[in-house]
Amino acid sequence: PGQNPGKSNAMTWNTWKGGIYEYEEWLHPTAWTGDRAKNKLEELVRSEKPFFLKVSFHRPHSPYDPPARPFNAIYFSRRPLVQAEDGWDEQHRNCKKKAEHERWCGEPDYLSLEFSRRAYLASMLFVDEQIGRLLEVLKKMKALERTFILYTSDHGDMLGDHFLWRKGFAYEGSAHVPLIVRWPKALAHRVKVTRGAKISAVTELRDIFPTFLDVLGHWEQQNLVELDGRPLTQLLEGQRSSGGQWREWIDLEHDVIYSDEFHWNALTDGRVKYIFHASTGQEQLFNLTADPLESRDISQDAKYSKE
């Protein structure tokens, strides 16, 4: 109490820089959330009543401030920065659109860059440990096989790829987030995919609410008129866009935030992505199958004109 939780490396709440958390590990927001969630989960399971628990971790959102222990477990950032082969991202290399500590674009020095990326990975590791604690509660209390679990995030982080930082972009680092589902044995009779399977259909956060409705037995087809999303359980049942009920593509959009450059619209089917930048009229097209890192803008390639 009374201390500055962002004093690590003189960080702000929206900085791209990394820093080691300067207080005891148990005081970190990630540990605090994990502790509270564990206690609540144990209480809910003991009640032997149906429950719904949402656990929301703030990190790895900036500030990238993991405790020293998980940071020291990450020796390097594991992969090089993504830069365009055709140079489309050079427009962001030398930009300084905000104060140095809150920049959302540009090329920082290597040591600062590497430190920030390590800190982000360590923040994810710390979150992963907390989720492991919750799963262990379910196992020990013999509730795992009657609990439906969904893990996702609201956005990613560019982490310096294409000379960009943080969220708000149509590119994969920002817009493509994890979505993991574990179904209990009680739903096994409906599931047509094997555990550990990867489904390539395009999904979005608006699918979460319909998913829980369906798990509870309250989803009806007429809900498609009222809601934009649809149950992810349809994918577990093997329904796909080719002959099934699943969507073939999703639309993405973002309004102005740090700069007019953040005003864009996009479409993707998971294989190809089209982006329209409203403030400049610039168009981009990426073949995500052949180029998942979006290193080549093929919008001017004549053979993709029909796309």
C-alpha positions in Angstrom: 0.0 0.0 0.0 1.2 3.5 -0.9 3.9 2.2 -3.2 4.1 2.7 -7.0 3.4 -0.7 -8.6 4.9 0.6 -11.9 8.2 1.8 -10.6 10.1 -1.2 -12.1 12.4 0.3 -14.7 10.4 3.6 -14.4 7.6 1.9 -16.5 4.1 3.3 -17.3 1.0 1.2 -17.7 1.2 1.3 -21.5 5.0 1.1 -22.0 6.8 -1.2 -24.5 9.7 -1.4 -22.1 10.3 -4.4 -19.7 11.3 -4.4 -16.1 11.7 -6.8 -13.2 8.9 -6.6 -10.6 10.5 -4.9 -7.6 8.3 -6.3 -4.8 7.8 -9.8 -3.5 6.4 -12.3 -6.0 3.1 -12.9 -4.1 2.2 -9.3 -4.4 2.3 -9.3 -8.2 -1.1 -8.9 -9.9 -0.7 -12.3 -11.6 0.0 -14.1 -8.4 -2.8 -12.1 -6.6 -5.3 -13.1 -9.3 -4.1 -16.7 -9.2 -4.5 -16.9 -5.4 -8.0 -15.4 -5.4 -9.1 -17.6 -8.2 -7.7 -20.8 -6.5 -9.5 -20.0 -3.3 -12.8 -19.2 -5.0 -12.6 -22.3 -7.2 -12.1 -24.5 -4.1 -15.1 -22.9 -2.5 -17.2 -23.4 -5.6 -16.3 -27.1 -6.1 -16.9 -27.8 -2.4 -20.4 -26.4 -2.7 -21.2 -29.2 -5.2 -23.4 -26.7 -7.1 -23.1 -25.8 -10.8 -20.7 -22.8 -11.1 -19.3 -20.4 -13.6 -15.9 -18.8 -12.9 -14.2 -16.2 -15.1 -10.5 -15.7 -14.2 -9.0 -12.6 -15.9 -5.2 -12.0 -15.8 -4.1 -8.5 -16.7 -0.6 -9.6 -17.7 1.1 -10.2 -20.1 -0.4 -6.9 -21.1 2.0 -4.0 -20.5 3.7 -3.2 -18.3 6.0 -6.2 -19.0 7.1 -6.6 -15.3 7.4 -10.3 -14.4 9.0 -11.3 -11.1 12.7 -12.2 -11.2 12.1 -16.0 -11.0 10.1 -16.4 -14.2 12.2 -13.8 -16.0 15.4 -15.7 -15.2 13.8 -18.9 -16.6 13.6 -17.2 -20.0 17.2 -17.0 -21.4 16.4 -15.3 -24.7 13.4 -14.2 -26.7 13.5 -17.5 -28.7 12.9 -16.1 -32.2 14.2 -13.2 -34.3 12.0 -10.2 -35.0 9.7 -10.4 -38.0 10.5 -7.9 -40.7 8.9 -7.8 -44.2 10.9 -9.3 -47.1 9.5 -6.7 -49.4 9.9 -3.8 -47.1 6.3 -2.8 -46.6 7.0 -2.2 -42.9 9.8 0.2 -43.4 7.3 3.0 -42.9 7.3 2.1 -39.2 11.0 1.7 -38.6 11.9 5.3 -37.8 8.6 6.6 -36.5 8.2 8.3 -33.1 4.5 8.8 -32.7 4.6 8.9 -28.8 7.1 9.6 -26.1 10.0 7.2 -26.0 8.6 5.0 -23.2 5.1 4.7 -24.8 6.0 4.4 -28.4 3.9 2.1 -30.5 6.2 1.9 -33.5 9.9 2.3 -34.3 13.1 0.4 -33.8 14.5 0.5 -30.3 18.1 -0.5 -29.4 18.7 -4.3 -29.4 19.2 -4.7 -25.6 16.0 -2.9 -24.7 14.1 -4.8 -27.4 15.4 -8.2 -26.2 14.7 -7.4 -22.5 11.1 -6.4 -23.3 10.5 -9.6 -25.3 12.0 -11.8 -22.6 9.8 -10.0 -20.0 6.7 -10.6 -22.1 7.5 -14.3 -22.4 8.2 -14.5 -18.6 4.9 -12.8 -18.0 3.1 -15.5 -20.0 5.1 -18.2 -18.1 3.9 -16.7 -14.8 0.3 -16.7 -16.0 0.7 -20.3 -17.2 1.8 -21.3 -13.7 -1.3 -19.9 -12.2 -3.6 -21.7 -14.7 -1.7 -24.9 -13.8 -2.6 -24.3 -10.1 -6.3 -24.0 -11.0 -6.2 -27.2 -13.1 -4.5 -29.0 -10.2 -7.4 -27.9 -7.9 -9.9 -29.5 -10.3 -7.9 -32.7 -10.5 -7.4 -33.1 -6.7 -11.1 -32.3 -6.0 -12.2 -34.7 -8.8 -14.0 -32.0 -10.7 -11.9 -31.8 -13.9 -14.1 -34.3 -15.8 -17.3 -32.3 -15.1 -15.9 -28.8 -15.9 -15.8 -27.2 -19.3 -12.7 -25.0 -19.7 -12.1 -22.2 -22.2 -8.9 -20.3 -22.4 -8.4 -17.2 -24.6 -7.2 -13.6 -24.7 -8.6 -10.3 -25.9 -5.6 -9.4 -28.0 -1.9 -10.1 -28.6 1.1 -7.9 -28.8 3.3 -7.0 -31.8 6.5 -7.0 -29.6 8.5 -5.2 -32.2 7.5 -7.3 -35.2 7.2 -5.1 -38.2 8.6 -2.3 -36.0 5.3 -2.2 -34.1 4.4 -2.6 -30.4 1.3 -3.4 -28.4 -2.2 -4.0 -29.7 -4.6 -2.4 -32.2 -3.2 -3.8 -35.4 -4.7 -6.2 -38.0 -1.5 -8.2 -38.2 -1.1 -11.7 -36.7 0.9 -10.7 -33.6 -1.9 -8.5 -32.4 -5.1 -9.9 -33.8 -4.5 -13.7 -33.8 -5.0 -14.9 -30.2 -5.0 -18.3 -28.5 -8.2 -20.2 -28.1 -8.1 -23.5 -26.2 -11.1 -25.6 -25.2 -11.1 -28.7 -22.9 -14.4 -30.5 -22.7 -15.4 -32.8 -19.8 -16.4 -36.5 -20.2 -20.0 -35.4 -19.9 -19.7 -33.9 -23.4 -17.6 -36.6 -24.9 -20.6 -38.1 -26.7 -21.0 -34.9 -28.7 -17.4 -34.5 -29.6 -16.0 -35.8 -32.9 -12.4 -34.5 -32.7 -9.7 -36.0 -30.6 -8.1 -34.3 -27.7 -5.1 -32.2 -28.7 -6.6 -31.6 -32.2 -6.0 -28.2 -33.9 -9.0 -26.8 -35.7 -8.3 -24.2 -38.4 -11.8 -22.7 -38.7 -11.9 -18.9 -38.0 -13.3 -18.0 -34.6 -13.8 -14.8 -32.6 -14.5 -13.6 -29.1 -18.2 -13.2 -29.8 -18.3 -17.0 -30.0 -17.7 -17.4 -26.3 -21.1 -16.5 -25.0 -23.0 -18.8 -27.4 -20.5 -21.6 -26.5 -21.5 -21.4 -22.8 -25.1 -21.2 -23.7 -24.8 -24.5 -25.7 -22.8 -26.2 -23.0 -25.7 -25.4 -20.6 -28.3 -26.6 -23.1 -29.8 -23.2 -23.8 -28.6 -22.6 -27.4 -31.2 -22.5 -30.1 -30.8 -21.8 -33.8 -32.9 -18.7 -33.6 -30.1 -17.2 -31.5 -28.1 -16.7 -34.7 -30.5 -13.8 -35.5 -29.9 -12.2 -32.1 -26.2 -12.9 -31.6 -23.1 -12.4 -33.9 -21.3 -15.4 -32.5 -22.0 -19.1 -32.6 -21.1 -22.0 -30.3 -17.6 -23.4 -30.6 -19.1 -26.7 -29.7 -20.2 -26.9 -33.3 -16.6 -27.2 -34.3 -16.1 -29.9 -31.7 -19.0 -31.8 -33.3 -17.3 -31.6 -36.7 -19.4 -28.9 -38.3 -17.3 -26.9 -40.7 -18.0 -24.2 -43.4 -17.9 -26.8 -46.1 -21.4 -28.3 -45.7 -21.7 -27.4 -42.0 -22.9 -24.3 -40.3 -19.6 -22.6 -39.5 -18.6 -19.2 -41.0 -16.1 -19.1 -43.8 -14.5 -15.8 -42.8 -14.6 -13.1 -40.2 -14.4 -9.3 -40.3 -12.1 -7.2 -38.1 -12.1 -3.5 -37.5 -10.4 -0.9 -35.4 -11.1 2.8 -34.9 -8.6 5.6 -34.2 -6.7 5.3 -30.9 -3.0 6.3 -30.8 -3.1 7.7 -34.3 -5.2 7.9 -37.5 -3.2 4.9 -38.7 -5.1 2.6 -36.4 -8.3 3.1 -38.4 -8.6 -0.1 -40.5 -11.0 -2.8 -41.6 -10.0 -6.4 -42.5 -11.3 -9.7 -43.7 -9.8 -13.2 -43.3 -10.7 -16.8 -43.7 -7.6 -17.9 -41.9 -5.8 -18.5 -45.1 -5.8 -15.1 -46.8 -6.1 -11.7 -45.0 -7.2 -8.4 -46.6 -6.6 -5.1 -44.8 -8.0 -1.6 -45.7 -6.4 1.4 -44.0 -9.2 4.0 -43.8 -7.0 7.0 -43.1 -4.7 6.5 -46.1 -6.7 4.2 -48.5 -3.8 1.7 -48.5 -4.7 -1.9 -49.1 -2.8 -5.0 -48.1 -3.2 -8.7 -48.8 -1.3 -11.5 -47.2 -1.3 -15.2 -47.9 -1.3 -16.6 -44.4 -0.9 -20.2 -45.6 2.4 -19.5 -47.4 3.4 -16.5 -45.4 2.1 -16.7 -41.8 4.4 -13.9 -40.6 3.0 -11.5 -43.2 6.4 -10.7 -44.6 5.1 -10.1 -48.2 2.3 -7.8 -49.2 0.7 -9.4 -52.3 -2.0 -6.8 -52.8 -0.3 -5.6 -56.1 0.2 -9.2 -57.4 -2.1 -9.6 -60.4 -2.7 -13.3 -59.7 -4.4 -12.3 -56.5 -6.7 -9.6 -58.0 -9.8 -11.8 -57.6 -9.1 -12.4 -53.9 
